[in-house]
CSV table of C-alpha atoms in Angstrom, one decimal:
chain,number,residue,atom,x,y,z
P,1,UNK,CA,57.1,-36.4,-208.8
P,2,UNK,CA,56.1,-38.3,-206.5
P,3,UNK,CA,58.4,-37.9,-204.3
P,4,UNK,CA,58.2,-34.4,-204.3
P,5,UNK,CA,54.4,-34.7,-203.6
P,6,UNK,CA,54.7,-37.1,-200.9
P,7,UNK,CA,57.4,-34.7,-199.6
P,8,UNK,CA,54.9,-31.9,-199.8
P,9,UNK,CA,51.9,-34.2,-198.6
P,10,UNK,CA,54.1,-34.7,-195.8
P,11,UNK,CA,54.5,-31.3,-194.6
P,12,UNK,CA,51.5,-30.0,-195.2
P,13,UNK,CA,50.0,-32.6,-193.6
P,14,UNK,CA,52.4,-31.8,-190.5
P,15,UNK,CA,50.9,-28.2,-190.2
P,16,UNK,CA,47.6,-29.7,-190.5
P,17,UNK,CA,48.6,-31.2,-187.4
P,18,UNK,CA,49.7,-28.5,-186.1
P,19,UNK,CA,47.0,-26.1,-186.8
P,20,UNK,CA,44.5,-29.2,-185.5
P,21,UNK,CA,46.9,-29.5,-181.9
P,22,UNK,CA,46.7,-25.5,-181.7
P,23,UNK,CA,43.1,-25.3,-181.7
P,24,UNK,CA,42.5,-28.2,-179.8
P,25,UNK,CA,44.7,-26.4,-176.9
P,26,UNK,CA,42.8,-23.1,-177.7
P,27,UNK,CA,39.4,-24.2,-177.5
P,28,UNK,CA,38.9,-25.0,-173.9
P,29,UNK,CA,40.0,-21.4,-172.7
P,30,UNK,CA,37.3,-19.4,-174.5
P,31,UNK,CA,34.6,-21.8,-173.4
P,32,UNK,CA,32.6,-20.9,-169.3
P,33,UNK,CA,33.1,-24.1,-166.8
P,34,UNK,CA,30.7,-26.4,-166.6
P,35,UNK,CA,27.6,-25.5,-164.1
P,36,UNK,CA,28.4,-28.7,-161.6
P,37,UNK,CA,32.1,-27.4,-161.1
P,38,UNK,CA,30.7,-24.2,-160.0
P,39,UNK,CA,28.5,-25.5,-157.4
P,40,UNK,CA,31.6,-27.9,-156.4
P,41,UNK,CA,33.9,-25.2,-156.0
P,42,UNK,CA,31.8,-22.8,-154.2
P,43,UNK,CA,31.0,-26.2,-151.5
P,44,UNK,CA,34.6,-26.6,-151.2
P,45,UNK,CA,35.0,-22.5,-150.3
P,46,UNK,CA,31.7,-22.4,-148.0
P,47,UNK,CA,33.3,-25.9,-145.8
P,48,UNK,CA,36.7,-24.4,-145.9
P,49,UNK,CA,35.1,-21.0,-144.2
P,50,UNK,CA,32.6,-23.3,-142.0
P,51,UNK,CA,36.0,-25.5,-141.1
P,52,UNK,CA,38.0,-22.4,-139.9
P,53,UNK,CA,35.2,-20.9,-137.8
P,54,UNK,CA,34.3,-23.8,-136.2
P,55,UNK,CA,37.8,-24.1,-135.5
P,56,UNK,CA,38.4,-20.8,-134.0
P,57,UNK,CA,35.2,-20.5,-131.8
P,58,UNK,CA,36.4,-24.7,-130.4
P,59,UNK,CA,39.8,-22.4,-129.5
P,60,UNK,CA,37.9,-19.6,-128.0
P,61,UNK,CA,35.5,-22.6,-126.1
P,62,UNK,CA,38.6,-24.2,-124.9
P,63,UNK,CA,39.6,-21.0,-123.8
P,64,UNK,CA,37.4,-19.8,-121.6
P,65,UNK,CA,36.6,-23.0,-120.3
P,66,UNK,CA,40.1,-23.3,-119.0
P,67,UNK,CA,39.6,-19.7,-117.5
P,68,UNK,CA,36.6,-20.5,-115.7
P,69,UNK,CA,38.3,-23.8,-114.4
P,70,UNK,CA,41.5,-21.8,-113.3
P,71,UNK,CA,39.1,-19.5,-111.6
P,72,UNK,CA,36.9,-21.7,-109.8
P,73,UNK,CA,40.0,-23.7,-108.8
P,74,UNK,CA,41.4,-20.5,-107.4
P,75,UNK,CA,37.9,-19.3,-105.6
P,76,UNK,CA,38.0,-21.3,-101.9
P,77,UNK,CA,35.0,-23.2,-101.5
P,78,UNK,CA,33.2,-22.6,-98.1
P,79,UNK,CA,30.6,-24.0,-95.9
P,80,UNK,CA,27.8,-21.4,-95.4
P,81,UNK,CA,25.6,-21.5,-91.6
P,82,UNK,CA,23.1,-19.2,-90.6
P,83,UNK,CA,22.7,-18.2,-86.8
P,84,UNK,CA,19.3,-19.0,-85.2
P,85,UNK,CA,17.9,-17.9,-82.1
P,86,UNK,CA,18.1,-19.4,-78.4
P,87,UNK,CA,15.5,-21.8,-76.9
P,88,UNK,CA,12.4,-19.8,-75.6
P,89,UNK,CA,13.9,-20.0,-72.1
P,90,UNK,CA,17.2,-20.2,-71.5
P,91,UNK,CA,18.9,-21.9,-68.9
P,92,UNK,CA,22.2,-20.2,-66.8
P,93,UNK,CA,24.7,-23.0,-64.4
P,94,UNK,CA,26.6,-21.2,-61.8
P,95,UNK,CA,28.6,-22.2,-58.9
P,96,UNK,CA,27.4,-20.9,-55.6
P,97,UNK,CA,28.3,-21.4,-51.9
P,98,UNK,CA,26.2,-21.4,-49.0
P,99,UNK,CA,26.7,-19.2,-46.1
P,100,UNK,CA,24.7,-19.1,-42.5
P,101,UNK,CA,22.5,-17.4,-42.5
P,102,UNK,CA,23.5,-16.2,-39.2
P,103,UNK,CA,26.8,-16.8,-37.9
P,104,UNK,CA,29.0,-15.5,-35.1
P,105,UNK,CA,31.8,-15.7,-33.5
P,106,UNK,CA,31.9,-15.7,-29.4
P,107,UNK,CA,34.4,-13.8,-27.2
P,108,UNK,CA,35.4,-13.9,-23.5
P,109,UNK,CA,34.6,-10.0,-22.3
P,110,UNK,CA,36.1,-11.2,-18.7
P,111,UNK,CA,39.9,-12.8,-18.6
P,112,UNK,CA,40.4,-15.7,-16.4
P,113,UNK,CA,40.4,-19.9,-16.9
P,114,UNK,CA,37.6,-22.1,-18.2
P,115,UNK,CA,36.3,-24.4,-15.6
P,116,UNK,CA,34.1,-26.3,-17.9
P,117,UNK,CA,32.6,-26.1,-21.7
P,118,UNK,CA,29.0,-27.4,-22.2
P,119,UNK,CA,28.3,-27.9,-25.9
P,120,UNK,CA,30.4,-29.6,-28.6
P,121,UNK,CA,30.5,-29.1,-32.1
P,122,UNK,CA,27.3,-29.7,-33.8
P,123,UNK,CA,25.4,-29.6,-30.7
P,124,UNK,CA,21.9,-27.5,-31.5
P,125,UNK,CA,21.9,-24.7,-29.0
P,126,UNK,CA,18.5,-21.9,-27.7
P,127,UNK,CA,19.3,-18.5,-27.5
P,128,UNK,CA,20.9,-17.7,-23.9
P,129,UNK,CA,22.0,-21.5,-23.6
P,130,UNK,CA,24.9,-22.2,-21.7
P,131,UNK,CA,27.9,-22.9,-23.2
P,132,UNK,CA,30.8,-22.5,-21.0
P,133,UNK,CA,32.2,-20.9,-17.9
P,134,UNK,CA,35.3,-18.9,-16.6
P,135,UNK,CA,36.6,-18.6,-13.4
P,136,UNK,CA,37.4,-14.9,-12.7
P,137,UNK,CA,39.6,-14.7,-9.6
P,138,UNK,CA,41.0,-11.0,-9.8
P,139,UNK,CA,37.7,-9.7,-11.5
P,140,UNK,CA,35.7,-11.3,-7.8
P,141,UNK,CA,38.2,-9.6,-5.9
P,142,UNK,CA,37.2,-6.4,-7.9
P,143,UNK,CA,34.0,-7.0,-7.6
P,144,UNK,CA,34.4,-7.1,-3.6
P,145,UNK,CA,37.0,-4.0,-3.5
P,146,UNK,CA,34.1,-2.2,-5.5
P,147,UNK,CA,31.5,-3.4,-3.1
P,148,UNK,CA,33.9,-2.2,-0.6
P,149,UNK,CA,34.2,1.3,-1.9
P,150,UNK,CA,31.0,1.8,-2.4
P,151,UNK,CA,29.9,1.1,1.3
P,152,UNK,CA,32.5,3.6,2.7
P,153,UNK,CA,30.9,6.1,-0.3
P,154,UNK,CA,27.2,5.9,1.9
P,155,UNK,CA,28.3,6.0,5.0
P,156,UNK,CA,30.3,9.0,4.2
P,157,UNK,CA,27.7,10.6,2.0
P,158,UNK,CA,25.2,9.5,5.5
P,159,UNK,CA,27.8,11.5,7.6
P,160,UNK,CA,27.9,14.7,5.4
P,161,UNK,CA,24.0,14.6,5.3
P,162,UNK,CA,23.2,14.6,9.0
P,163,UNK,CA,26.2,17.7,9.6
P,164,UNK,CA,24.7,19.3,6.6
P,165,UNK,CA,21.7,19.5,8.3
P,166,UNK,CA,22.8,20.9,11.7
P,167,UNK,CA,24.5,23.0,10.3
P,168,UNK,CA,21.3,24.4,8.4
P,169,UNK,CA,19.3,24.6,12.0
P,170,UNK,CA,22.3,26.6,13.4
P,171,UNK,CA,22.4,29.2,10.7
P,172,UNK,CA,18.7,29.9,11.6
P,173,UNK,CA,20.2,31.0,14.8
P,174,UNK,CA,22.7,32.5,13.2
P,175,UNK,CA,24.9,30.3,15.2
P,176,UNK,CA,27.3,30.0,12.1
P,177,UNK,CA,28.1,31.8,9.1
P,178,UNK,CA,26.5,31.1,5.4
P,179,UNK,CA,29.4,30.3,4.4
P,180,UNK,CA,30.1,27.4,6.5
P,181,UNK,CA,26.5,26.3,5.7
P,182,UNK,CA,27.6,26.1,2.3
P,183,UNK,CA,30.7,24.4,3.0
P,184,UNK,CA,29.0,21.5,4.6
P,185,UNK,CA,25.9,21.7,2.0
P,186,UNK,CA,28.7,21.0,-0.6
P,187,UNK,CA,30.6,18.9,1.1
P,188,UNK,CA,27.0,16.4,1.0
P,189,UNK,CA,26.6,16.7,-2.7
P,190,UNK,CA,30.0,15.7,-3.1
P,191,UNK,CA,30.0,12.7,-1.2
P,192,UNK,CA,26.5,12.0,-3.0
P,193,UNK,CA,28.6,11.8,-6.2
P,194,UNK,CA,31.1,9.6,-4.8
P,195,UNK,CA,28.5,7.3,-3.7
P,196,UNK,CA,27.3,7.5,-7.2
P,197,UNK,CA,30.4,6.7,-8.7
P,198,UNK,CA,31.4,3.9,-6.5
P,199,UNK,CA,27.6,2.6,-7.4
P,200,UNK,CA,28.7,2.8,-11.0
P,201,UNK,CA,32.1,0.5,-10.7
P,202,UNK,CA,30.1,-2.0,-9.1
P,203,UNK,CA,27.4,-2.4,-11.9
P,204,UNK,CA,30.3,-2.1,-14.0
P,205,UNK,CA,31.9,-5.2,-11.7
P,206,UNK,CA,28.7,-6.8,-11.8
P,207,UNK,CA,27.7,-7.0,-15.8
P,208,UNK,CA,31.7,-8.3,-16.3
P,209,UNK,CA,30.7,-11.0,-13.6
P,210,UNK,CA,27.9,-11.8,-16.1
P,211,UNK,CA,30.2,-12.5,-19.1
P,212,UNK,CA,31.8,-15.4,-16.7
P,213,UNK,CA,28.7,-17.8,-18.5
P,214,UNK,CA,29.2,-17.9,-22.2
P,215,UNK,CA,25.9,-18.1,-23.8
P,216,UNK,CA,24.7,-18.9,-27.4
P,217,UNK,CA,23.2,-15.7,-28.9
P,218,UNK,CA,20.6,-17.3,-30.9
P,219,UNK,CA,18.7,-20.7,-31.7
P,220,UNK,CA,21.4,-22.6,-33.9
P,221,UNK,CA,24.3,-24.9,-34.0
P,222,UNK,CA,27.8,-25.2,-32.5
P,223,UNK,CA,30.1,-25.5,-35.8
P,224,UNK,CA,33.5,-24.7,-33.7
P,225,UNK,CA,34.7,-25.0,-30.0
P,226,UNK,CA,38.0,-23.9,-29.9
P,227,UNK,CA,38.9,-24.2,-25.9
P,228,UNK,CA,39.2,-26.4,-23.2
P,229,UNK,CA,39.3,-26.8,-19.6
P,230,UNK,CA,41.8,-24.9,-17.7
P,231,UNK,CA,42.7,-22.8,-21.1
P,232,UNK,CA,44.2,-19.0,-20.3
P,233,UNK,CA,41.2,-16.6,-21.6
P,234,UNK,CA,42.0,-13.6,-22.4
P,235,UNK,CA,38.6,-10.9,-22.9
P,236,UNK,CA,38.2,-9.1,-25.8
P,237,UNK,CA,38.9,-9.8,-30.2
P,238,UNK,CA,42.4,-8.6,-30.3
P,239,UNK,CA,43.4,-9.8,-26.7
P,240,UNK,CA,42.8,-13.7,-28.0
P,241,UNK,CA,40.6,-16.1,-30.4
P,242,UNK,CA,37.0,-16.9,-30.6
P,243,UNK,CA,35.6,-19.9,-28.0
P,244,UNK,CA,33.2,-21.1,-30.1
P,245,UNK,CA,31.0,-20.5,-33.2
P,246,UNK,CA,27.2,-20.7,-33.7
P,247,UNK,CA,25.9,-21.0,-36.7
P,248,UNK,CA,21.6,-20.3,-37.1
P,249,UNK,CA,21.3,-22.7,-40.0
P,250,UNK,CA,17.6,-22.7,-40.8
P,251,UNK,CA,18.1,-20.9,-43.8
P,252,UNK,CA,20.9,-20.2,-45.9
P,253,UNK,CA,22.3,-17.8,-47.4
P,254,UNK,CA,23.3,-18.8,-51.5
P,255,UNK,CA,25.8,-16.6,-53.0
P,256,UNK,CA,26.7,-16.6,-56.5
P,257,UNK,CA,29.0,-14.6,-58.9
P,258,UNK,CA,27.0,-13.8,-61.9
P,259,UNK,CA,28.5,-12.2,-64.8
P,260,UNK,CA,27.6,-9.0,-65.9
P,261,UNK,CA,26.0,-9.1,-68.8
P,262,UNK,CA,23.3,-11.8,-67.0
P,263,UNK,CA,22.9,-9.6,-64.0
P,264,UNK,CA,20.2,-7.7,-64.9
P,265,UNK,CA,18.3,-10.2,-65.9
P,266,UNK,CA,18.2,-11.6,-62.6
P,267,UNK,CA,15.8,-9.8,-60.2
P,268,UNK,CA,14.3,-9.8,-56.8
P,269,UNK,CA,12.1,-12.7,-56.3
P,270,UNK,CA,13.1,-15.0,-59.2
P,271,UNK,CA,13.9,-18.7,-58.3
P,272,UNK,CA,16.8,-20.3,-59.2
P,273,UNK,CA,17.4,-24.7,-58.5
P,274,UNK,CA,20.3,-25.8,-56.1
P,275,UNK,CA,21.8,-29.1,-56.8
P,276,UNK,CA,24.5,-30.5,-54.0
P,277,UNK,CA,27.5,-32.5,-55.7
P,278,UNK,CA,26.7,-34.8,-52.0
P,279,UNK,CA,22.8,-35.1,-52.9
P,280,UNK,CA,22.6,-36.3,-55.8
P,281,UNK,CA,18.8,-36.5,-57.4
P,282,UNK,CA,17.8,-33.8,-55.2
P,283,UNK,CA,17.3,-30.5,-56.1
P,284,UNK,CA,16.0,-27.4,-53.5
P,285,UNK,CA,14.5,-23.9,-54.3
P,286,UNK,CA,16.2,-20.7,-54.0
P,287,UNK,CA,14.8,-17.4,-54.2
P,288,UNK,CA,16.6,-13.8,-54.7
P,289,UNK,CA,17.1,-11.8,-52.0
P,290,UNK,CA,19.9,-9.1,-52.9
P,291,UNK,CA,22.6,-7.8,-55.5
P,292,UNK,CA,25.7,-6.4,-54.5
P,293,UNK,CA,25.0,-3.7,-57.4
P,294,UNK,CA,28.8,-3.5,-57.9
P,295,UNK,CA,30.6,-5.2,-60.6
P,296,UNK,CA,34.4,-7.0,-59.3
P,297,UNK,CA,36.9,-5.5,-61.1
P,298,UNK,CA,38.6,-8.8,-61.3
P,299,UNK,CA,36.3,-11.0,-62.4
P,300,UNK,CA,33.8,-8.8,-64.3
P,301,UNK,CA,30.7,-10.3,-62.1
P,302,UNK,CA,28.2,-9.2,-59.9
P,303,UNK,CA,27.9,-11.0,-56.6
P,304,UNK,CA,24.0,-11.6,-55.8
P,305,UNK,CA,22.7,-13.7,-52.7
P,306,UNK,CA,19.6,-16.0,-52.9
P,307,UNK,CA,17.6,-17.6,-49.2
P,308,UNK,CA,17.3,-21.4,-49.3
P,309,UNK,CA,14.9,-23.0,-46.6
P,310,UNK,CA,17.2,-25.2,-44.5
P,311,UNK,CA,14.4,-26.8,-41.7
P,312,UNK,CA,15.1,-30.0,-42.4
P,313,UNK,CA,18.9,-29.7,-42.3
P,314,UNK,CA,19.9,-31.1,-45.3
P,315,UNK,CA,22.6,-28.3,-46.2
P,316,UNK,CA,25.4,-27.6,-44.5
P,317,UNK,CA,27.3,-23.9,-44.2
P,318,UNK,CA,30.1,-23.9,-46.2
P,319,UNK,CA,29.4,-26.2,-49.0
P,320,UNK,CA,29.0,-25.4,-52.2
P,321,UNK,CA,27.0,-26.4,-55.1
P,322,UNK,CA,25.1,-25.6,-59.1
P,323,UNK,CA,22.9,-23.1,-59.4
P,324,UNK,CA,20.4,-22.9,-62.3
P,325,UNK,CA,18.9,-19.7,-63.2
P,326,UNK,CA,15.6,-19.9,-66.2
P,327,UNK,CA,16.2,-16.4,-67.8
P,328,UNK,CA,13.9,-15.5,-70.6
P,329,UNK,CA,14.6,-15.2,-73.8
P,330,UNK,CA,16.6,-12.4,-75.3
P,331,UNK,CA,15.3,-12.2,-79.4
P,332,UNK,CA,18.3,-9.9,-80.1
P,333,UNK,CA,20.6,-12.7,-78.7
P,334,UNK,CA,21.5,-15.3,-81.8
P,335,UNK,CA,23.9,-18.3,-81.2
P,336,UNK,CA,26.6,-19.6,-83.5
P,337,UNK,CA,29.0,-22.3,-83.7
P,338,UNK,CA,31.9,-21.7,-82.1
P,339,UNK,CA,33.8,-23.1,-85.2
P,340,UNK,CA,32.5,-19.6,-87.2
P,341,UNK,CA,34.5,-17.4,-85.1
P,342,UNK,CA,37.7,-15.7,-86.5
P,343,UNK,CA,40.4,-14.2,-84.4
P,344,UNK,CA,42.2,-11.5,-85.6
P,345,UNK,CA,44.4,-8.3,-84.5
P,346,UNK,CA,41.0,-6.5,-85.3
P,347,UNK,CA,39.6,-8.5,-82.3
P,348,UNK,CA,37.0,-11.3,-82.7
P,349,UNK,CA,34.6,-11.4,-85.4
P,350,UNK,CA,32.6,-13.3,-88.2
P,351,UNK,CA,33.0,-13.6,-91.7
P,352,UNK,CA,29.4,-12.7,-93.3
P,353,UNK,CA,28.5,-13.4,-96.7
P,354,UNK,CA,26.9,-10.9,-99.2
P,355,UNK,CA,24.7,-11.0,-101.8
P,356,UNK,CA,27.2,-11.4,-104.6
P,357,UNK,CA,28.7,-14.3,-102.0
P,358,UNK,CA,31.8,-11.9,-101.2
P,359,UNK,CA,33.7,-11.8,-97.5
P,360,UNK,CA,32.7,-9.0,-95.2
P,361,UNK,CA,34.2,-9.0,-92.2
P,362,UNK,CA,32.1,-8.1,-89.3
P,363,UNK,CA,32.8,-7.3,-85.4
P,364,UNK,CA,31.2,-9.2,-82.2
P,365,UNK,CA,31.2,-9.6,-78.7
P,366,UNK,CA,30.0,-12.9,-77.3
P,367,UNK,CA,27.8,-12.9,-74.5
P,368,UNK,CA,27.6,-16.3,-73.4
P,369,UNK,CA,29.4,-19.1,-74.4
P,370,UNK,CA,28.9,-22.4,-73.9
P,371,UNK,CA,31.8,-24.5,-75.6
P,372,UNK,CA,30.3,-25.8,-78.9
P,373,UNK,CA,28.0,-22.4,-79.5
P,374,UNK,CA,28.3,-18.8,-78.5
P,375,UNK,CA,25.5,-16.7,-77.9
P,376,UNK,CA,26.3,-12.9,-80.0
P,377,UNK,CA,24.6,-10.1,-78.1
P,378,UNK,CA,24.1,-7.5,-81.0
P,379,UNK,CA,25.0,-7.5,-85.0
P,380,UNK,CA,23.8,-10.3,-86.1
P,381,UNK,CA,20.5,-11.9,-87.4
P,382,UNK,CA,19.0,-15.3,-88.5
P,383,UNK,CA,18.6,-13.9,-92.0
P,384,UNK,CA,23.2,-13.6,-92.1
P,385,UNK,CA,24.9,-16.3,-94.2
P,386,UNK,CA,28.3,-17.2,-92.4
P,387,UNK,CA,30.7,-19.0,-93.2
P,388,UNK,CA,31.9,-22.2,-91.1
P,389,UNK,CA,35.7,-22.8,-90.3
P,390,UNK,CA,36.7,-19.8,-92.5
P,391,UNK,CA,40.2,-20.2,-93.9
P,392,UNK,CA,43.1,-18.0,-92.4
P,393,UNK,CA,43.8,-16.6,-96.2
P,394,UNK,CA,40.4,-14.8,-96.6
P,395,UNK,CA,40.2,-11.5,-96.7
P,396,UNK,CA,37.5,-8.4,-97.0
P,397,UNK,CA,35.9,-8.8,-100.6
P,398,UNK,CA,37.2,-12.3,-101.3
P,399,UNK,CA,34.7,-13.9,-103.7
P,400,UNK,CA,34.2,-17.5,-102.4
P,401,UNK,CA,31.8,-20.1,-103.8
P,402,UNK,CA,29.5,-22.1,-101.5
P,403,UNK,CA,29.8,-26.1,-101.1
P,404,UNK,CA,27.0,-27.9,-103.2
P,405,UNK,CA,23.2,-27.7,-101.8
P,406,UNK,CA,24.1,-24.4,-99.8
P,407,UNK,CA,22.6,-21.5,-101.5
């Protein structure tokens, strides 16, 4: 019996277990979480969502922070200028050459030999001055023949007269006929023309004897001899050369080539310096006299002559020397660097900046230049943003982005 209830004991106590180990399992399904694993869990959800924005938006930073980098590395980065405007006076150099201011060249008008010159070069010389003589040995003998002629002319002429008028007192008397009266009245007045003719060769004969002394045509200076003694001289330009040349060098002439787009700025009266490469330290006045008004076709300038007072002798025909014009200021003129200039099949031009700092392109024509700057007639202002040295790659709308303190 005993047995039996132990047995039984023994079961029944297993499904006590049982029943104890089911509702021990059961329990904790039917009863709500505690309160501090809610606020755990709902922590754990709000960092995970916090986590994976924060992550995304670092991505999209990253992002377009590389893009901007790309693009600014992409973007050339340019050195802006602005142009300003010239000096208040502006100052043009030009080479010029001084002429006589009277010069010329002497001729024989009679052939024959020189016996003898007078002057040298560089002699000063007055105005009907002596400067050489010919001999003339078939002109004298001209002269003579002429002289010759011419007395055989009166006494013929004296002849006719004193038969003309007999021969008027006979046809009172009708002694002889009107007509020869008329025939020895014409025979007078021709004679008197022959006499007049002959008078004629030998004033002729005469003036060429003159020419015999070579004399200086005005007050001035000897600056070439180009005979000597016993030299064949043969009258007139195209029968042989000049003797000598005088030069009137109390004032000079100064002529310069301006170029056109300066020419009208220089007018009558104006004064311009002279430096002489051979004076150095000294510097003499000029003053405007004429202008061409034609423009060489070769070199594009305008030729324009200025008078330079010469009475102490200082300058010299020929030479040549700087020229410094003061032109006033032109406020539509601006000047640039040189380095902003572009070259292109277009022709020359500037790259400009606009607002937005994008490339425009823009036409000009220079006007002066000087080497380092240019001077830009029209088109641009002091208020244009330029840019310096701009690279061969940029083109019209090109954003660029300005080196650091530029604005």
């Amino acid at each position: 019996m005993k047995k039996s209830d132990a047995k039984s004991d023994g079961i029944g106590g297993r499904r006590d277990e049982a029943k104890v180990s089911l509702t021990d399992i059961q329990t904790p399904l039917h009863h709500p979480l505690p309160g501090n694993l809610k606020s755990i869990a709902l922590i754990v959800i709000v960092v995970a969502v916090v986590v994976v924005i924060w992550g995304v938006s670092s991505r999209h930073k990253d992002m377009v922070a590389l893009t901007t980098l790309v693009n600014e590395q992409s973007t050339p980065m340019v050195k802006v200028i602005q142009p300003v405007n010239t000096s208040a006076e502006q100052t043009l150099m030009l080479p010029g050459t001084l002429q006589a201011y009277n010069s010329a060249s002497v001729y024989a008008r009679v052939t024959g030999y020189l016996r003898h010159w007078a002057v040298d070069i560089g002699a000063p010389v007055k105005s009907g001055q002596l400067l050489a003589d010919i001999e003339t040995p078939e002109l004298d003998q001209q002269l003579k023949q002429s002289e010759a002629n011419l007395e055989t002319a009166l006494a013929n002429e004296r002849l006719t007269a004193i038969t003309n008028k007999r021969w008027k007192n006979l046809l009172s008397t009708d002694s002889v006929s009107q007509q020869e009266a008329d025939e020895k009245n014409g025979d007078n007045e021709a004679k008197k023309a022959l006499v007049n003719a002959a008078k004629a060769d030998v004033d002729r004969l005469r003036a060429l004897e003159a020419f015999k002394r070579i004399t200086a045509p005005f007050d001035g200076v000897v600056t070439e001899r180009k005979t000597d003694i016993g030299a064949l001289i043969n009258a007139g330009h195209d029968a042989g050369h000049e003797l000598f040349t005088v030069a009137d060098v109390h004032k000079l002439r100064l002529y310069v080539n301006v170029p056109q787009s300066y020419a009208h700025q220089i007018n009558p009266g104006m004064k311009a310096k002279l430096d002489i490469p051979g004076l150095p330290g000294q510097t003499f006045t000029a003053i405007f006299t004429a202008n061409s008004r034609t423009v060489n076709q070769d070199s594009g300038t305008v030729l324009i002559e200025l008078g330079v007072d010469n009475t102490d002798g200082k300058l010299m025909p020929g030479g040549y020397g700087n020229v410094h014009f003061n032109l006033p200021n032109d406020r539509s003129v601006v000047q640039v660097p040189a380095s902003a200039l572009v070259f292109r099949k277009e022709g020359l031009s500037v790259a400009a900046l606009t607002p937005g700092n994008h490339v425009a392109f823009r036409p000009v024509s220079i006007s002066h230049d000087s080497g380092t700057f240019v001077e830009i007639a029209s088109g641009l202002s002091t208020s244009d943003r330029l840019i310096d040295n701009p690279p061969d790659s940029l083109e019209n709308g090109d954003q660029v982005r300005l080196v650091e303190g530029i604005k």
